[in-house]
XYZ file of C-alpha atoms in Angstrom:
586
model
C -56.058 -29.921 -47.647
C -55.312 -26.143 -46.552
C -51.951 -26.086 -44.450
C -51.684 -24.095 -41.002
C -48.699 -22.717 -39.962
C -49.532 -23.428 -36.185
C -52.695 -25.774 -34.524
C -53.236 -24.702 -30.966
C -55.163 -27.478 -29.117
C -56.765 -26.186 -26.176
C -57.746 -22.416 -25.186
C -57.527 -21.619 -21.983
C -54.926 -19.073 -20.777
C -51.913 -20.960 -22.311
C -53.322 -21.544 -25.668
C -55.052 -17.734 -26.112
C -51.738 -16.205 -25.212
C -49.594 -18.363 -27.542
C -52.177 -17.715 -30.557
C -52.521 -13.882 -29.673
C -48.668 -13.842 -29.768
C -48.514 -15.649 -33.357
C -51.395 -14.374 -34.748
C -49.814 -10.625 -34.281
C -46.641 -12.081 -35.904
C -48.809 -12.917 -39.326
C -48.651 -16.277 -38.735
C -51.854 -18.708 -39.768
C -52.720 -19.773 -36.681
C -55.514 -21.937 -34.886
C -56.679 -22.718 -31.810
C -59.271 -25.566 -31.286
C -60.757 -26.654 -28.281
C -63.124 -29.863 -27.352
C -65.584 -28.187 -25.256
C -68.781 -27.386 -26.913
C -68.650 -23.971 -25.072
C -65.755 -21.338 -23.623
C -64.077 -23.664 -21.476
C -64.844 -22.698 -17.816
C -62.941 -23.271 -14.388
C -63.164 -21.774 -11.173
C -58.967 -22.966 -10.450
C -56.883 -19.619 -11.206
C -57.222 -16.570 -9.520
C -55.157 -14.208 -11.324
C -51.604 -13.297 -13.037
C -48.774 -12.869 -11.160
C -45.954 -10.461 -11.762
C -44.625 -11.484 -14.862
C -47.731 -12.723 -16.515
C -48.848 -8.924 -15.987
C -46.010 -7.968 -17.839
C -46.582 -10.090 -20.489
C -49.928 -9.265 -20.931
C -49.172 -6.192 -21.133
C -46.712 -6.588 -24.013
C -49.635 -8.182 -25.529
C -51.456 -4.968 -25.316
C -54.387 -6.428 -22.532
C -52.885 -5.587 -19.214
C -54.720 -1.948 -18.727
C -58.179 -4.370 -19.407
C -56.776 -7.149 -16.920
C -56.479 -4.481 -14.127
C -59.740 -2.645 -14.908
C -61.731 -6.014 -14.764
C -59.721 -7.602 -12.241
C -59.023 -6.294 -8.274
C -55.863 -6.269 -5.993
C -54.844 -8.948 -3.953
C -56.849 -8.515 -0.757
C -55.274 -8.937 2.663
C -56.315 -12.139 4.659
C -58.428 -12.819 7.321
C -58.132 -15.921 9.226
C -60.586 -17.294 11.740
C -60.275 -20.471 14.204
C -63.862 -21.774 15.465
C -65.785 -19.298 13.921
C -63.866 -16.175 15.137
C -61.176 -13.470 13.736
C -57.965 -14.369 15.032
C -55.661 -12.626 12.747
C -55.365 -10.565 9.438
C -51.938 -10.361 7.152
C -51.722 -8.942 4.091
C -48.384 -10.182 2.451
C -47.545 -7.401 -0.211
C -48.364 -4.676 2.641
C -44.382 -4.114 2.061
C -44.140 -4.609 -1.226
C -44.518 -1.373 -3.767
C -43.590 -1.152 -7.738
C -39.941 -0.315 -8.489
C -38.571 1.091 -11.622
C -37.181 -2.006 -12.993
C -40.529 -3.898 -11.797
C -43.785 -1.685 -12.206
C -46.208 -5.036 -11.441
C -44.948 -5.619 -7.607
C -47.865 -7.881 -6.463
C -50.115 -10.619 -8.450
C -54.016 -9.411 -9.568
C -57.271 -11.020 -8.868
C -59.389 -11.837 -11.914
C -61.297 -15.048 -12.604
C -59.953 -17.097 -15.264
C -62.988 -17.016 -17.102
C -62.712 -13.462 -17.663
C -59.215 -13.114 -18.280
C -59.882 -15.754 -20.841
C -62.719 -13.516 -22.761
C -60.213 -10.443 -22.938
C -57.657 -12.821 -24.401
C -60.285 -14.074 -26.866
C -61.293 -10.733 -27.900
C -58.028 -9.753 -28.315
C -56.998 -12.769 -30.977
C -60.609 -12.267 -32.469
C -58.718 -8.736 -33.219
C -56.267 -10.720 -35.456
C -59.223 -12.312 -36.899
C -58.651 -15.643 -35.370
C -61.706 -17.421 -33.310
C -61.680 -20.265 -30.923
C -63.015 -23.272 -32.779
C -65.484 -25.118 -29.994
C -66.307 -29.020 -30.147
C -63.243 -29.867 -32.129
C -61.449 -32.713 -30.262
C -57.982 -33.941 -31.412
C -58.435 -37.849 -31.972
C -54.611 -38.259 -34.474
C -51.402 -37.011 -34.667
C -49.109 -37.906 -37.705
C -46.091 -36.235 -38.800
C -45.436 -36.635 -42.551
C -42.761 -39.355 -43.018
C -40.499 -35.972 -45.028
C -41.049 -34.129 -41.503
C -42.327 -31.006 -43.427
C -46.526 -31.092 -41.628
C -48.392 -32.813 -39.042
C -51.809 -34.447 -40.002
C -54.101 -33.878 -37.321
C -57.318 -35.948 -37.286
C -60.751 -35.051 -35.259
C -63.432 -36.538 -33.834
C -66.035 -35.055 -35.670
C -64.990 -33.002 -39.149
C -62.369 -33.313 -41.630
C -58.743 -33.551 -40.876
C -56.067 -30.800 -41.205
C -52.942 -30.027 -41.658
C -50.127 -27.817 -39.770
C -46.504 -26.962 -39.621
C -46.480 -27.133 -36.187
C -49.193 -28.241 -33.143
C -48.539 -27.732 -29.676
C -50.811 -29.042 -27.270
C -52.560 -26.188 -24.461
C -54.837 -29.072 -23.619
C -54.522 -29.638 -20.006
C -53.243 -31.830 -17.515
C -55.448 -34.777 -19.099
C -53.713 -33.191 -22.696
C -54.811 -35.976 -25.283
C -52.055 -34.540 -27.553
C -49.818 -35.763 -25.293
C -51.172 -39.324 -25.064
C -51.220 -39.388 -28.752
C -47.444 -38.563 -28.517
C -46.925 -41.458 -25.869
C -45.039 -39.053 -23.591
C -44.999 -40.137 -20.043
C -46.439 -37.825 -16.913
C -44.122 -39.061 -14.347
C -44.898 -38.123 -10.720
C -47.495 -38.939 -7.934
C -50.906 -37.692 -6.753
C -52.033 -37.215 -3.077
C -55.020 -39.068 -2.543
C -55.374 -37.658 0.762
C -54.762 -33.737 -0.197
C -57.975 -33.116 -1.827
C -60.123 -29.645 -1.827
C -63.736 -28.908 -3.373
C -63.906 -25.777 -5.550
C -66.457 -23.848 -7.122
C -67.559 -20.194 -7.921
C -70.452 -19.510 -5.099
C -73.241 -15.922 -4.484
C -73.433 -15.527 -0.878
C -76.323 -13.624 0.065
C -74.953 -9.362 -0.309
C -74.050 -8.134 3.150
C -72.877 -11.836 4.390
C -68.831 -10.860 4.150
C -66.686 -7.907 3.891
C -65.634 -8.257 0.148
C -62.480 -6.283 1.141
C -61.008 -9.429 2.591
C -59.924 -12.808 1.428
C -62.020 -14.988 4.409
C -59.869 -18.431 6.103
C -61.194 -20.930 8.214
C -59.065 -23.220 9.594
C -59.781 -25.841 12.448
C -58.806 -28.599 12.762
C -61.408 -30.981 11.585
C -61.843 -29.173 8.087
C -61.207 -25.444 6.016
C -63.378 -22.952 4.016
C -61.776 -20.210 1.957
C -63.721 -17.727 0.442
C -62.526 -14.678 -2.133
C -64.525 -12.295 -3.519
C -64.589 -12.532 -7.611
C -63.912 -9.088 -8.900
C -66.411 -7.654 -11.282
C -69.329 -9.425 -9.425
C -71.460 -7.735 -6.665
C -71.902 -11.557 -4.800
C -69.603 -13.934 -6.653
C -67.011 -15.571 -4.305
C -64.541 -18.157 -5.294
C -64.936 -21.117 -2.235
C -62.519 -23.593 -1.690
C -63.060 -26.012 1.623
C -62.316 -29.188 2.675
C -64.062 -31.955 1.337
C -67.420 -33.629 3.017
C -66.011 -37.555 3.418
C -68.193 -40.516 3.782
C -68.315 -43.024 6.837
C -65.060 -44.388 5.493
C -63.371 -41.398 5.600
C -63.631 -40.753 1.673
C -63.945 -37.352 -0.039
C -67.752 -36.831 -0.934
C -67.970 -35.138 -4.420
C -69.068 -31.424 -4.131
C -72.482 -30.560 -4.639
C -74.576 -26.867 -3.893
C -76.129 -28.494 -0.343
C -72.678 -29.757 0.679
C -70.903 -26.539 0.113
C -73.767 -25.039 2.331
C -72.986 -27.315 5.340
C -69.418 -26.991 5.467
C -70.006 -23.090 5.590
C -72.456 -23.877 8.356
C -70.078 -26.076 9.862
C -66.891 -23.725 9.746
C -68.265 -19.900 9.200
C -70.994 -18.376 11.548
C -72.625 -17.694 8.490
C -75.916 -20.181 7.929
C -76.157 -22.301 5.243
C -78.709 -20.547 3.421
C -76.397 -17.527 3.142
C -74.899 -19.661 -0.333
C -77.533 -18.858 -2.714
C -75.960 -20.510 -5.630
C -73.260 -22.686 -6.404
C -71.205 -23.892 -10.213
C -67.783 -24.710 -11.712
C -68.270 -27.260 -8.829
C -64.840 -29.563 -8.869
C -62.778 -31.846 -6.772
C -59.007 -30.826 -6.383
C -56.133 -33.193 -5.641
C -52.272 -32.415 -5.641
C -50.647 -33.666 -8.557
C -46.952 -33.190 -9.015
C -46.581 -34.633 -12.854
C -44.096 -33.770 -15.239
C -43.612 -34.692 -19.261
C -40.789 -36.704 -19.743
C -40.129 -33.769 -23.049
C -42.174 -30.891 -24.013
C -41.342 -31.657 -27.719
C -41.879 -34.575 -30.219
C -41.221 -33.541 -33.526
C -43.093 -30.789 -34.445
C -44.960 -31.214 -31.996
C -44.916 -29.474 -28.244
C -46.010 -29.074 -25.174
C -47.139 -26.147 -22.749
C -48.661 -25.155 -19.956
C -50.240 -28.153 -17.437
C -49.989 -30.529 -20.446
C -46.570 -30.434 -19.803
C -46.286 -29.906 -16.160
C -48.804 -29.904 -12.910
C -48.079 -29.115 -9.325
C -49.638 -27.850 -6.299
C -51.713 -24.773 -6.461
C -49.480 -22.791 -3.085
C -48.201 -20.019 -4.450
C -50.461 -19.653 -7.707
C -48.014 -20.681 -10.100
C -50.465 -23.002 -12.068
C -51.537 -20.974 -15.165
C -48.567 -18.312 -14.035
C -46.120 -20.859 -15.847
C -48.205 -21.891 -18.766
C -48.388 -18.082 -19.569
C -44.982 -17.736 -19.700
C -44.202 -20.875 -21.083
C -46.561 -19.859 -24.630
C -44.433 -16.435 -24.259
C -41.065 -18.315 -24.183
C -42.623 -20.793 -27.645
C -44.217 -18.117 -29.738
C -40.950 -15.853 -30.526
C -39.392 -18.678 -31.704
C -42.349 -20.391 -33.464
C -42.503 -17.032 -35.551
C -39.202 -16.551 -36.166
C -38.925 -20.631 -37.886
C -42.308 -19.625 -39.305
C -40.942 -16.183 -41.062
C -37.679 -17.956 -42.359
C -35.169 -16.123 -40.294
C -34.031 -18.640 -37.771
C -33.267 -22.079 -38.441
C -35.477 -25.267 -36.973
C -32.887 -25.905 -34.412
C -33.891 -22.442 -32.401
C -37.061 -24.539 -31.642
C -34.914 -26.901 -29.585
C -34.012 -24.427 -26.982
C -38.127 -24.679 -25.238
C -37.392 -27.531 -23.883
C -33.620 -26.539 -22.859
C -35.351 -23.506 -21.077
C -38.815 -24.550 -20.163
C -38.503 -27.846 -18.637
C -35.786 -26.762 -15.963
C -38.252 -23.899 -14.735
C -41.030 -26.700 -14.591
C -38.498 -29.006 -12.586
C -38.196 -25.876 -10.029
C -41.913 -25.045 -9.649
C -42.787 -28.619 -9.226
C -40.547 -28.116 -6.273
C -41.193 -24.616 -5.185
C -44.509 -25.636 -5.450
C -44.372 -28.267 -3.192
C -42.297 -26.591 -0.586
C -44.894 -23.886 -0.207
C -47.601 -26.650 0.140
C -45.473 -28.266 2.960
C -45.192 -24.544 4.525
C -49.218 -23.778 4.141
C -49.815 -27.211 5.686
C -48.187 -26.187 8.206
C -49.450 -22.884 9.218
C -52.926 -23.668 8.942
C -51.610 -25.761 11.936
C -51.744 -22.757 14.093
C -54.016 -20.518 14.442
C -53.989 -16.880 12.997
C -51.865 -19.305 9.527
C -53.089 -19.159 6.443
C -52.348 -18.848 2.315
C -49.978 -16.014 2.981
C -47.642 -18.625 4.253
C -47.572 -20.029 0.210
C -46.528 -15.925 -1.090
C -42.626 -16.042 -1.163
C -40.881 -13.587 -3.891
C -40.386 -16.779 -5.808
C -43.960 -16.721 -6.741
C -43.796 -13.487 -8.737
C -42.260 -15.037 -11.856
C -39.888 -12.122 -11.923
C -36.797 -14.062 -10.731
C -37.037 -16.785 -13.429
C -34.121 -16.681 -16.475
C -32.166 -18.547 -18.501
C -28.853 -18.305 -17.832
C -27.402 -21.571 -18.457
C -29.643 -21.613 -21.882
C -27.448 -21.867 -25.175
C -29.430 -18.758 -25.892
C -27.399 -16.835 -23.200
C -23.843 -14.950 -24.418
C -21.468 -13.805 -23.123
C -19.762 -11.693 -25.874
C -16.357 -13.318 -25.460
C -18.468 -17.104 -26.005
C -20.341 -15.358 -28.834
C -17.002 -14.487 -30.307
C -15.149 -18.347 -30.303
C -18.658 -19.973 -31.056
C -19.069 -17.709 -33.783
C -22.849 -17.756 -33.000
C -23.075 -21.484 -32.808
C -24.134 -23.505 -29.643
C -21.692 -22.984 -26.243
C -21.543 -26.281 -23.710
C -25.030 -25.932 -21.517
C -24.955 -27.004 -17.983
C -26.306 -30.230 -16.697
C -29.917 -29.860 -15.570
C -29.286 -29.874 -11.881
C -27.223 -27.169 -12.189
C -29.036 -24.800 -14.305
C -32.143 -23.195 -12.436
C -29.686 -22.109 -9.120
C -27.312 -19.692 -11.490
C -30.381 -17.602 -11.740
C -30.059 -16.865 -7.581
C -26.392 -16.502 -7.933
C -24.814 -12.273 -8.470
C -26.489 -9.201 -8.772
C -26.716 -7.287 -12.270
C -28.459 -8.596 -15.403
C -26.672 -11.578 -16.852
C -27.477 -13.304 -20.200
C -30.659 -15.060 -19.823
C -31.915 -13.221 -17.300
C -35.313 -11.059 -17.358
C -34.499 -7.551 -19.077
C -35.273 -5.165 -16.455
C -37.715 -2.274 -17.093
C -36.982 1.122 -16.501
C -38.669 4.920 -16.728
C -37.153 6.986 -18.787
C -38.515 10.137 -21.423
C -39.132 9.591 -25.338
C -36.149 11.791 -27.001
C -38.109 13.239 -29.777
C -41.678 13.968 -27.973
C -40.349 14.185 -24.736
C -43.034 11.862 -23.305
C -42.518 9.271 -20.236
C -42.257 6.270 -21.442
C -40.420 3.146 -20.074
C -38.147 0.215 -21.339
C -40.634 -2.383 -21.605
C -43.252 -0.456 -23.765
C -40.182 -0.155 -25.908
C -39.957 -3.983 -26.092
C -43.236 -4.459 -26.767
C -44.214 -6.561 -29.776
C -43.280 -8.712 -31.611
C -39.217 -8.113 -32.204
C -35.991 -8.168 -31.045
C -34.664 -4.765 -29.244
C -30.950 -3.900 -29.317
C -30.495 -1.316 -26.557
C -27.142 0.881 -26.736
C -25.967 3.153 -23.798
C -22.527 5.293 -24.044
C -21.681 6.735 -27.177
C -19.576 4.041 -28.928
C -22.743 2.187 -29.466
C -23.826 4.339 -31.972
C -21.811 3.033 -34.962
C -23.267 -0.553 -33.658
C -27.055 0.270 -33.835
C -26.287 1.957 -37.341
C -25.414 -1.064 -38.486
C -28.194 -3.507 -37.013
C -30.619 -1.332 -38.190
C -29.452 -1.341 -41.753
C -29.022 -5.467 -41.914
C -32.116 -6.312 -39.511
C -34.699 -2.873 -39.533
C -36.823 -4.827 -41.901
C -36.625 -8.528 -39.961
C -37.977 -7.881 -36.761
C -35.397 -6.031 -35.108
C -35.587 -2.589 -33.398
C -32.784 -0.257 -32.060
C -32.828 1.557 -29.325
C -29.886 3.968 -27.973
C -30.404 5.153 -24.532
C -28.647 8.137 -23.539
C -27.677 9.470 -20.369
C -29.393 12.642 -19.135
C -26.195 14.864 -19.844
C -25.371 13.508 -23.401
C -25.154 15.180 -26.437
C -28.556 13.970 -28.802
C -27.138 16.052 -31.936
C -26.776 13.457 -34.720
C -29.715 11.577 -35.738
C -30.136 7.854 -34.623
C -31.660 5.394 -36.375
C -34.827 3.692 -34.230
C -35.875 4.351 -30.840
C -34.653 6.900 -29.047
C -34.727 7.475 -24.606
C -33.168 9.627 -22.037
C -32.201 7.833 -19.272
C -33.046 11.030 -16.855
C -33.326 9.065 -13.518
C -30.248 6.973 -14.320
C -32.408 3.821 -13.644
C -31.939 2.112 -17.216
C -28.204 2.570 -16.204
C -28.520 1.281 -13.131
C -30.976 -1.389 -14.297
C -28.441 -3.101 -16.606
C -25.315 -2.209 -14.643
C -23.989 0.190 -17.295
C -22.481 2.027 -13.968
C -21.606 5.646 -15.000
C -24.399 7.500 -16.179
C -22.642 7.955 -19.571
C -22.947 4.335 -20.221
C -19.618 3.695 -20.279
C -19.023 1.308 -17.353
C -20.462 -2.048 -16.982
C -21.298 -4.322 -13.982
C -21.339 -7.121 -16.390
C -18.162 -7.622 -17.236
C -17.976 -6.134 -20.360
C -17.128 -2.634 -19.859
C -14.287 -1.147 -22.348
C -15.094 2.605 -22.474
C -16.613 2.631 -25.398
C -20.271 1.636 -23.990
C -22.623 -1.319 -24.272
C -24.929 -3.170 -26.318
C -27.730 -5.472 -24.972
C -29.699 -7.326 -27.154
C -33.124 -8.318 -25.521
C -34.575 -11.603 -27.225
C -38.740 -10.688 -28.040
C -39.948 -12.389 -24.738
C -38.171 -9.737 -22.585
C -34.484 -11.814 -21.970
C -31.493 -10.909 -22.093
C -29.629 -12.955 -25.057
C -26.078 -10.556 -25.278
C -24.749 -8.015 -23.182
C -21.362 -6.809 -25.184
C -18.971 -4.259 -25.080
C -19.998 -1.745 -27.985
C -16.726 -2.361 -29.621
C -17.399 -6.101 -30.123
C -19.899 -6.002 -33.216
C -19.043 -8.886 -34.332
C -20.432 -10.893 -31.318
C -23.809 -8.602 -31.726
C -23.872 -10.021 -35.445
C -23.437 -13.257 -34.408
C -25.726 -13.579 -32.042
C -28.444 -11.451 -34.417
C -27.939 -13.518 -36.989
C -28.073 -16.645 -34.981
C -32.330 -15.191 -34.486
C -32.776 -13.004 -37.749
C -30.435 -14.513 -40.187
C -29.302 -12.353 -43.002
C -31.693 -9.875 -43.844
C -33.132 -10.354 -46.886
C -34.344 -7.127 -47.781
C -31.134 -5.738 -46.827
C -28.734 -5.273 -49.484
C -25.839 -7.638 -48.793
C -23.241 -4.122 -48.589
C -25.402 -3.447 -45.205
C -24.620 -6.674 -43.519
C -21.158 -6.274 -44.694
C -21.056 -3.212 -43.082
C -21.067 -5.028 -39.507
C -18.906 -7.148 -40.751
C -16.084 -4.148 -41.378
C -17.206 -2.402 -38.455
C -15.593 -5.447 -36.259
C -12.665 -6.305 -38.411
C -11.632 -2.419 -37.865
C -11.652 -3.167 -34.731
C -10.216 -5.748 -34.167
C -7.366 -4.491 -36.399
C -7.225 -1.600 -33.842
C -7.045 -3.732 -30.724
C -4.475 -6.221 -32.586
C -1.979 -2.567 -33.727
């Protein structure tokens, strides 16, 4: 029996980003899913801020935007008629440390197919009709067995279950789903033609009365595809009616002053009801969780797949690092220490902004806009109180071992608390110009793929990034000095190399002056300041560039001890800090 390094059960969105991120790391990765076909839904309408920007470091954003559209402002109506049009990012415009300001519209399907085509690029396919049916870790804890309905049984280091809110991986793990379902909040859903001409596909069309809703968008990339969501049809007992092609027609009829013959054809046809459910843990064994296998909420605000994206984003770095030898098992623990708070908070944003919609639609001229808060971006969401996240002075009396965390309660609300990047938080981006060709470029193309980037502004982080790229060049770690627009650039530096001309990088991370020298962290000295940004765009250290040894600690904590290095290289950090320490002790 062949041994895989990771099984992926289920590819939708979740699944295809966590395989496209191990596949590029050279793991042996696959992804299996019990549909006989490319699963198909008609639920998500598009990646919001963050999932851009991880798509992007996944190399499929610029495809995402082609195929997909804007958000479209709303029009509401209230019997039949126009009563009032919003469009909620009318205010809101890209900013150097966020160049994705607003979500985009593309049906999941699609996004789905450019994901697929992407891993297809690694040479990894979906495998379709392959339904999980066992789960057995080895009694030694080395593999997982995996049994299947149909074919023979494999084996993998590691399986983490994409599967869905129904996820059987997770019934095979006997992890509970705690948390309630609305009977009486229920929409019908499918992917609809009207006939061409009916609407204005610049809009997103709202009907609210008060006896029922219909909600159409248009589906970028088609010339008559609209994505229709409405209030169910309910028998003489007041019970939903499932949706079918004719009902769909009458509740347009019904709501719309378009007739019902205007819907020419109607599939994905399903029946939506809120479910706020959460796994008890996102990891048995070596086995985990992500994405609405783990946790499902309401739809307001679009969060759905949003936090499935980014939890596969938060997994696969640390997947490949086990995978690749560098980082010990334990790294693996910190998913569910920094995934399953951020679930806990959506569940709740989530609900509030289902409370708030509910509301509006109250009134006429409310509408969706009322779920679009900057809390659904994505971009606000950290780590701070992860063990992950160090402070340079913890780094130094842990010696790269695991700080106190906070209790769960506490945890998700440091992310709101002062301004400036903090460890744990999302590593801004920022414009700045390539020092040897002298092209633009920005921050977050310079964190793209699959490594660790060790930024240094002011001059004494030179000597610093020397020595990181000597020990870790060769195990997934880049360097990258960014120098103010006035600096000298006359000695060579190893790794990347950016002029900050704007200032915004120093501005970005708080490095004050525009010589780097300053900090709004907290950790400003004079001599400059390193930040080491984890692979999935978080800030694990910000340090004062005299305090190597916390940079080595926390490196080696991720990368281990290079072993291609020669042992005098790692030493070499090593010196670096006991010189200076000797120099702050004389």
């Amino acid at each position: 029996m062949g041994m895989t390094d990771v099984l992926i059960v289920g590819a939708g969105p979740t699944g295809l980003v966590l395989a496209c991120d191990l596949a590029r790391r050279g793991a042996a990765v696959r992804i299996v899913d019990r549909s006989p076909a490319p699963p198909r839904t008609s639920r998500a309408k598009g990646p919001n801020p963050r999932s851009l920007e991880v798509l992007d470091d996944l190399g499929v954003a610029e495809e995402v935007l082609a195929a997909g559209s804007a958000p479209l402002p709303m029009l509401k109506y209230r019997d039949r008629l126009p009563v009032a049009e919003s469009d909620p990012w009318a205010d809101s415009a890209p900013s150097p440390d966020a160049p994705y300001d607003r979500g985009w519209l593309i049906a999941q399907w699609r996004l789905e197919e450019i994901l697929r085509d992407r891993l297809a690029g690694y040479g990894v396919g979906v495998e379709l009709g392959r339904e999980v049916t066992g789960l057995a870790e080895e009694p030694g804890g080395r593999h997982v067995d995996v049994t299947f309905a149909e074919g023979r049984p494999e084996r993998a280091r590691y399986v983490v279950g994409c599967d869905g809110a129904h996820s059987s991986v997770r019934k095979l793990l006997g992890i509970g789903f705690e948390g309630t379902t609305a009977e009486d909040q229920v929409m019908v859903c499918g992917d609809v033609d009207l006939a061409e001409g009916a609407l204005d596909r610049t809009r997103w069309h709202q009907w609210f009365d008060e006896d029922g809703a219909v909600m159409l968008c248009p589906i970028p990339g088609t010339a008559t595809g609209w994505w229709f969501q409405a209030g169910p049809e309910r028998d003489g007992r007041g019970r939903p009616l499932a949706p079918t092609a004719d009902g769909f027609r009458r509740l347009l009829a019904r709501h719309t002053a378009l007739p019902g013959r205007a819907l020419t054809r109607a599939e994905l046809l399903s029946t939506y009801r809120v479910n706020v459910r959460m796994a008890d843990r996102f990891r048995a064994g070596r086995v985990f969780l992500a994405g609405d296998a783990a946790h499902v909420h309401a739809i307001a605000g679009g969060l759905g797949m949003n936090t499935g994206i980014q939890d596969a984003f938060n997994l696969g770095w640390k997947l490949g690092l086990v995978l690749a030898g560098h980082a010990g098992a334990e790294l693996l623990d910190t998913y569910e220490e920094e995934r399953l708070p951020v679930a806990a908070r959506t569940l709740d944003l989530t609900s509030e902004r289902l409370r708030a919609t509910l509301e509006a639609i109250r009134r006429p001229g409310g509408g969706l806009d009322a779920a679009i808060t900057s809390d659904t971006t994505g971009l606000g969401v950290g780590y701070r109180w992860s063990s992950l996240a160090r402070g340079h002075a913890e780094t130094r009396r842990a010696g790269g071992g695991l700080p106190d965390t906070l209790h769960a309660g506490d945890r998700v609300a440091l992310d709101a608390e002062s301004a400036g990047p903090h460890a744990g938080d999302r590593a801004p981006d920022a414009p700045c110009v390539d020092a040897v060709t002298g092209d633009r470029t920005r921050l977050h193309r310079v964190f793209a793929g699959p490594r660790t980037t060790v930024l240094g502004f002011g001059p004494g982080s030179a000597a610093v990034l020397r020595a990181v790229a000597a020990a870790y060049g060769d195990a997934g770690v880049r360097t990258c000095r960014v120098y103010a627009a006035h600096e000298d650039r006359a000695k060579p530096d190893p790794g990347v190399t950016v002029v900050d001309d704007a200032g915004h990088a120093a501005t970005a991370y708080g490095t004050g002056g525009s010589d780097g020298t300053s900090t709004g962290t907290g950790t400003g000295t004079g001599a400059g300041t390193v930040v080491v940004v984890r692979p999935d765009h978080h800030l694990g250290l910000c340090a004062p560039a005299d305090d190597a040894r916390s940079v080595h600690a926390y490196l080696r904590r991720l990368h281990g001890a290079d072993r291609s290095a020669p042992r005098s290289a790692v030493r070499s950090v090593e010196r670096f800090s006991g010189t200076v320490d000797a120099a702050r002790k004389g």
